[in-house]
CSV table of C-alpha atoms in Angstrom, one decimal:
chain,number,residue,atom,x,y,z
A,1,MET,CA,105.8,126.2,98.7
A,2,GLN,CA,105.9,126.3,94.9
A,3,SER,CA,108.7,123.8,94.8
A,4,LEU,CA,106.8,121.5,97.2
A,5,SER,CA,103.7,121.8,95.1
A,6,ARG,CA,105.6,120.9,91.9
A,7,GLY,CA,107.3,118.0,93.7
A,8,LEU,CA,104.0,116.5,94.9
A,9,ALA,CA,102.5,117.0,91.4
A,10,LEU,CA,105.5,115.1,90.0
A,11,LEU,CA,105.0,112.3,92.5
A,12,GLY,CA,101.3,112.1,91.7
A,13,GLU,CA,102.0,111.9,88.0
A,14,LEU,CA,104.4,109.0,88.6
A,15,GLY,CA,101.8,107.2,90.6
A,16,ARG,CA,99.1,107.7,88.0
A,17,ARG,CA,101.2,106.4,85.1
A,18,GLY,CA,101.5,103.1,86.8
A,19,ARG,CA,104.9,102.2,85.2
A,20,PRO,CA,108.5,103.2,85.6
A,21,MET,CA,109.5,106.4,83.9
A,22,THR,CA,112.8,107.9,82.7
A,23,LEU,CA,114.2,111.2,83.9
A,24,THR,CA,113.6,112.6,80.5
A,25,GLU,CA,109.9,111.6,80.6
A,26,LEU,CA,109.4,113.0,84.1
A,27,THR,CA,111.1,116.3,83.1
A,28,ALA,CA,108.7,116.7,80.1
A,29,VAL,CA,105.7,116.0,82.4
A,30,ALA,CA,106.9,118.4,85.1
A,31,GLY,CA,107.9,121.1,82.7
A,32,LEU,CA,111.0,121.8,84.9
A,33,HIS,CA,114.7,121.7,84.2
A,34,LYS,CA,116.2,118.2,84.3
A,35,SER,CA,118.5,119.0,87.2
A,36,THR,CA,115.6,120.2,89.3
A,37,VAL,CA,113.6,117.1,88.6
A,38,HIS,CA,116.7,115.0,89.4
A,39,ARG,CA,117.1,116.7,92.8
A,40,MET,CA,113.4,116.2,93.6
A,41,LEU,CA,113.7,112.5,92.7
A,42,ALA,CA,116.8,112.2,94.9
A,43,ALA,CA,114.9,113.6,97.9
A,44,PHE,CA,111.9,111.3,97.2
A,45,ILE,CA,114.3,108.3,97.0
A,46,GLU,CA,115.9,109.2,100.3
A,47,HIS,CA,112.5,109.1,102.0
A,48,GLY,CA,111.4,105.9,100.2
A,49,LEU,CA,108.6,107.6,98.2
A,50,VAL,CA,110.3,106.8,94.9
A,51,GLN,CA,112.7,104.1,93.9
A,52,ARG,CA,115.1,103.8,90.9
A,53,VAL,CA,115.0,100.5,89.0
A,54,ASP,CA,118.0,99.0,87.2
A,55,ASP,CA,117.5,100.7,83.8
A,56,ASN,CA,117.5,104.1,85.4
A,57,ARG,CA,113.8,104.5,85.4
A,58,TYR,CA,111.8,105.7,88.4
A,59,THR,CA,108.8,104.2,90.0
A,60,VAL,CA,106.7,104.7,93.1
A,61,GLY,CA,108.5,103.6,96.3
A,62,VAL,CA,107.2,101.5,99.2
A,63,GLY,CA,107.3,104.5,101.5
A,64,LEU,CA,104.3,105.9,99.6
A,65,TYR,CA,102.3,102.7,100.3
A,66,GLU,CA,103.4,102.8,104.0
A,67,LEU,CA,102.2,106.4,104.1
A,68,ALA,CA,98.8,105.4,102.7
A,69,GLU,CA,98.6,102.5,105.2
A,70,SER,CA,99.2,104.9,108.1
A,71,ALA,CA,95.9,106.6,107.2
A,72,ARG,CA,94.1,103.4,108.0
A,73,PRO,CA,92.6,103.1,111.5
A,74,ALA,CA,94.8,100.8,113.7
A,75,PRO,CA,93.1,97.6,114.7
A,76,ALA,CA,90.9,98.3,117.7
A,77,THR,CA,92.2,96.6,120.8
A,78,ALA,CA,88.6,95.8,121.7
A,79,ARG,CA,88.7,93.3,118.8
A,80,TRP,CA,91.9,91.6,120.0
A,81,PRO,CA,90.1,89.1,122.3
A,82,HIS,CA,88.2,87.9,119.2
A,83,ILE,CA,91.4,87.7,117.2
A,84,GLN,CA,93.0,85.7,120.1
A,85,ALA,CA,90.0,83.4,120.1
A,86,ALA,CA,90.5,82.7,116.4
A,87,LEU,CA,94.2,82.0,116.9
A,88,GLY,CA,93.3,79.7,119.9
A,89,ALA,CA,90.8,77.7,117.8
A,90,LEU,CA,93.5,77.2,115.1
A,91,ALA,CA,96.1,76.2,117.7
A,92,ARG,CA,93.8,73.6,119.3
A,93,ALA,CA,92.9,72.2,115.9
A,94,VAL,CA,96.4,71.7,114.7
A,95,ARG,CA,98.0,71.3,118.2
A,96,ARG,CA,100.7,73.8,117.6
A,97,PRO,CA,101.6,77.4,118.7
A,98,VAL,CA,100.1,80.2,116.6
A,99,GLY,CA,101.1,83.8,116.3
A,100,PHE,CA,99.6,87.0,114.8
A,101,ALA,CA,101.9,89.7,113.3
A,102,LEU,CA,101.4,93.3,112.2
A,103,PRO,CA,103.7,95.3,109.9
A,104,ARG,CA,106.0,97.6,111.9
A,105,TYR,CA,109.5,99.1,111.5
A,106,GLY,CA,110.0,97.6,108.0
A,107,GLY,CA,109.2,94.1,109.1
A,108,LEU,CA,106.5,92.2,110.9
A,109,VAL,CA,106.1,92.3,114.7
A,110,ARG,CA,104.3,89.5,116.5
A,111,SER,CA,101.5,91.1,118.5
A,112,LEU,CA,99.6,88.1,119.8
A,113,SER,CA,100.7,84.5,120.4
A,114,VAL,CA,99.0,81.4,121.8
A,115,ASP,CA,100.3,78.0,122.8
A,116,ALA,CA,99.2,74.7,121.4
A,117,ARG,CA,96.3,74.6,123.8
A,118,GLY,CA,95.1,78.1,122.8
A,119,GLY,CA,96.4,79.9,125.9
A,120,ALA,CA,97.8,83.4,125.5
A,121,ILE,CA,101.6,83.6,125.8
A,122,THR,CA,104.1,86.4,125.5
A,123,PRO,CA,104.9,87.0,121.8
A,124,PRO,CA,108.5,86.5,120.7
A,125,ARG,CA,110.6,89.7,120.7
A,126,GLY,CA,112.0,91.2,117.6
A,127,THR,CA,110.9,91.9,114.1
A,128,ALA,CA,110.4,89.2,111.5
A,129,VAL,CA,112.4,90.0,108.4
A,130,LEU,CA,110.3,90.2,105.3
A,131,ALA,CA,112.9,88.7,102.9
A,132,ASP,CA,113.6,85.4,104.6
A,133,THR,CA,110.8,84.4,106.9
A,134,GLU,CA,107.5,82.6,106.2
A,135,LEU,CA,105.6,85.5,107.8
A,136,GLY,CA,107.4,87.9,105.5
A,137,ALA,CA,106.7,85.8,102.4
A,138,ALA,CA,103.0,85.5,103.2
A,139,TYR,CA,102.7,89.3,103.7
A,140,LEU,CA,104.9,90.4,100.8
A,141,ALA,CA,103.2,88.0,98.3
A,142,PHE,CA,100.0,90.1,98.7
A,143,ARG,CA,101.6,93.5,98.7
A,144,PRO,CA,102.6,95.8,95.8
A,145,ARG,CA,105.5,94.5,93.7
A,146,ALA,CA,107.5,97.7,94.6
A,147,GLU,CA,107.7,96.5,98.2
A,148,ALA,CA,109.2,93.2,97.3
A,149,GLU,CA,111.7,94.8,95.1
A,150,ARG,CA,112.8,97.3,97.7
A,151,CYS,CA,113.0,94.5,100.3
A,152,ALA,CA,115.2,92.5,98.0
A,153,ALA,CA,117.5,95.5,97.5
A,154,GLN,CA,117.7,96.2,101.2
A,155,HIS,CA,118.7,92.6,102.2
A,156,GLY,CA,120.9,91.7,99.2
A,157,THR,CA,118.4,89.2,98.0
A,158,ASP,CA,118.0,88.2,94.3
A,159,GLY,CA,114.9,90.1,93.3
A,160,TYR,CA,114.0,87.8,90.5
A,161,ARG,CA,114.1,84.7,92.7
A,162,LEU,CA,112.2,86.5,95.4
A,163,LEU,CA,109.4,87.4,93.0
A,164,LEU,CA,109.2,83.8,91.8
A,165,SER,CA,109.0,82.5,95.3
A,166,LEU,CA,106.3,85.1,96.2
A,167,GLY,CA,104.4,84.1,93.1
A,168,ARG,CA,104.3,80.5,94.3
A,169,THR,CA,103.2,81.6,97.7
A,170,ARG,CA,100.4,83.7,96.2
A,171,ALA,CA,99.2,80.8,94.1
A,172,ARG,CA,99.3,78.5,97.1
A,173,GLY,CA,97.6,81.0,99.4
A,174,TYR,CA,100.1,80.6,102.2
A,175,ALA,CA,103.9,80.4,102.8
A,176,VAL,CA,105.5,77.2,104.0
A,177,GLY,CA,109.0,76.3,105.3
A,178,ALA,CA,110.2,76.3,108.9
A,179,ALA,CA,106.7,77.6,109.7
A,180,VAL,CA,103.4,78.0,107.8
A,181,ALA,CA,102.1,81.6,107.4
A,182,ALA,CA,98.9,83.0,105.8
A,183,PRO,CA,98.2,86.6,104.9
A,184,VAL,CA,95.4,88.6,106.6
A,185,LEU,CA,93.9,90.6,103.7
A,186,GLY,CA,92.2,94.0,103.8
A,187,PRO,CA,89.1,94.9,101.7
A,188,ASP,CA,91.4,95.9,98.8
A,189,GLY,CA,93.0,92.5,98.6
A,190,LEU,CA,96.4,93.7,100.1
A,191,ALA,CA,97.9,92.0,103.1
A,192,ILE,CA,97.6,94.0,106.4
A,193,ALA,CA,98.9,91.3,108.8
A,194,ALA,CA,99.8,87.6,108.9
A,195,VAL,CA,99.1,84.5,110.9
A,196,GLU,CA,101.9,82.0,111.6
A,197,VAL,CA,101.9,78.4,112.8
A,198,ALA,CA,105.0,76.4,113.9
A,199,VAL,CA,105.4,73.2,111.9
A,200,ASP,CA,107.6,70.2,111.4
A,201,GLU,CA,109.6,70.9,108.1
A,202,HIS,CA,109.6,67.2,107.2
A,203,ASP,CA,105.9,66.5,107.5
A,204,GLN,CA,104.6,67.5,104.1
A,205,VAL,CA,101.0,66.2,104.7
A,206,ALA,CA,100.7,68.0,108.0
A,207,ARG,CA,102.1,71.3,106.5
A,208,GLN,CA,99.4,71.3,103.8
A,209,ARG,CA,96.6,70.6,106.2
A,210,ILE,CA,97.9,73.3,108.6
A,211,GLY,CA,98.3,75.7,105.7
A,212,VAL,CA,94.6,75.4,104.7
A,213,ALA,CA,93.6,75.8,108.4
A,214,ALA,CA,95.8,78.9,108.7
A,215,VAL,CA,94.2,80.5,105.6
A,216,GLY,CA,90.7,79.9,107.2
A,217,CYS,CA,92.0,81.5,110.5
A,218,ALA,CA,93.4,84.5,108.6
A,219,ARG,CA,90.0,85.1,106.9
A,220,ARG,CA,88.3,85.2,110.3
A,221,VAL,CA,90.9,87.6,111.7
A,222,ALA,CA,90.4,89.8,108.6
A,223,GLY,CA,86.7,89.9,109.5
A,224,HIS,CA,87.5,91.0,113.0
A,225,LEU,CA,89.8,93.7,111.8
A,226,ALA,CA,87.2,94.9,109.3
A,227,ALA,CA,84.7,95.1,112.1
A,228,ALA,CA,87.1,97.1,114.2
A,229,ALA,CA,87.5,99.7,111.4
A,230,GLU,CA,83.7,99.9,110.8
A,231,PRO,CA,82.1,103.2,111.9
A,232,ALA,CA,79.8,103.1,114.9
A,233,PRO,CA,76.1,102.7,114.0
A,234,ALA,CA,74.3,105.9,113.3
A,235,PRO,CA,71.3,106.8,115.5
A,236,ALA,CA,67.9,105.7,114.2
A,237,GLY,CA,66.7,107.8,111.3
A,238,ARG,CA,70.3,108.9,110.4
A,239,ARG,CA,72.6,107.5,107.7
A,240,VAL,CA,76.4,107.3,107.7
A,241,ALA,CA,77.5,108.7,104.4
A,242,GLY,CA,79.8,106.4,102.4
A,243,HIS,CA,79.6,103.5,104.8
A,244,LEU,CA,79.9,100.0,103.3
A,245,ALA,CA,79.6,97.0,105.5
A,246,PRO,CA,82.6,94.7,104.9
A,247,GLU,CA,80.5,91.5,104.9
A,248,SER,CA,78.2,92.8,102.1
A,249,ALA,CA,81.2,93.9,100.1
A,250,LEU,CA,83.4,90.9,100.5
A,251,GLY,CA,81.0,88.0,101.3
A,252,PRO,CA,81.0,85.9,104.4
A,253,GLY,CA,84.3,85.2,106.1
A,254,GLY,CA,86.1,88.3,104.7
A,255,PRO,CA,88.6,88.4,101.8
A,256,ARG,CA,90.3,85.3,100.5
A,257,PRO,CA,94.0,84.9,99.9
A,258,SER,CA,93.4,83.3,96.5
A,259,ARG,CA,91.9,86.6,95.3
A,260,THR,CA,93.9,88.1,92.5
A,261,PRO,CA,95.6,91.3,93.6
A,262,PRO,CA,94.8,94.6,91.8
A,263,ALA,CA,96.3,95.0,88.3
A,264,GLY,CA,99.8,96.2,88.2
A,265,LEU,CA,100.9,94.8,91.6
A,266,MET,CA,103.0,91.7,91.8
A,267,ALA,CA,104.5,90.1,88.7
A,268,ARG,CA,102.7,87.0,87.6
A,269,SER,CA,105.8,85.2,86.4
A,270,GLY,CA,106.4,82.0,88.3
A,271,ALA,CA,103.0,82.2,89.9
A,272,SER,CA,102.2,78.5,89.2
A,273,ALA,CA,102.0,76.2,92.2
């Protein structure tokens, strides 16, 4: 138990520093032998809680963010009809199929889909790869930088080029290519899902118009997800401690993709449109 406690303390210190640290620095912080700290880091890396960067420094891994995300309440299925209605309104406006995807299994899984007339259809099977799909780009652009770097390493993608591409996506507010995708943001400004619209790759004007419409739809979906996570109203005369209404905190329509992510997340290099 003492080793576990020391390991968690080491992980917590790495998170609080907010920057990559060398093995020597971590050894000094932990007050343990270098070989012990090295074994701890190896175990954390194996589980995705820590990752090693090119210059042999260590930083928080995406697994830690995924662990934190798992503490969030899952979107209430009672709100899904409202989400489907928002997707349907977008589909009818742009006359194209629309999908809604949630992060699962290291990618994005399409959970809801509608046809060009707004009617529900069976979502495509399989997981959208984060590194080379518009859904993945829209999602990753509004996630911590560590997630993008790990994704690049897993799929053999040039990390620098990926970060530049994600910077452009973040500045634009949506990803565009074979499809248009917009991030659904949580109250903290991080992506929790994404909306996707099928487009014609050669119609630049239509893609821009659809991108703006997709961002608006994603805001409405974010509002529905926030409502799903909201505690039930307390009986008259009682107060729910710590409750903050999403609308009062974020303003009408929920969070906006143009919002700047918290400091220390994605690199800002190449973030110009």
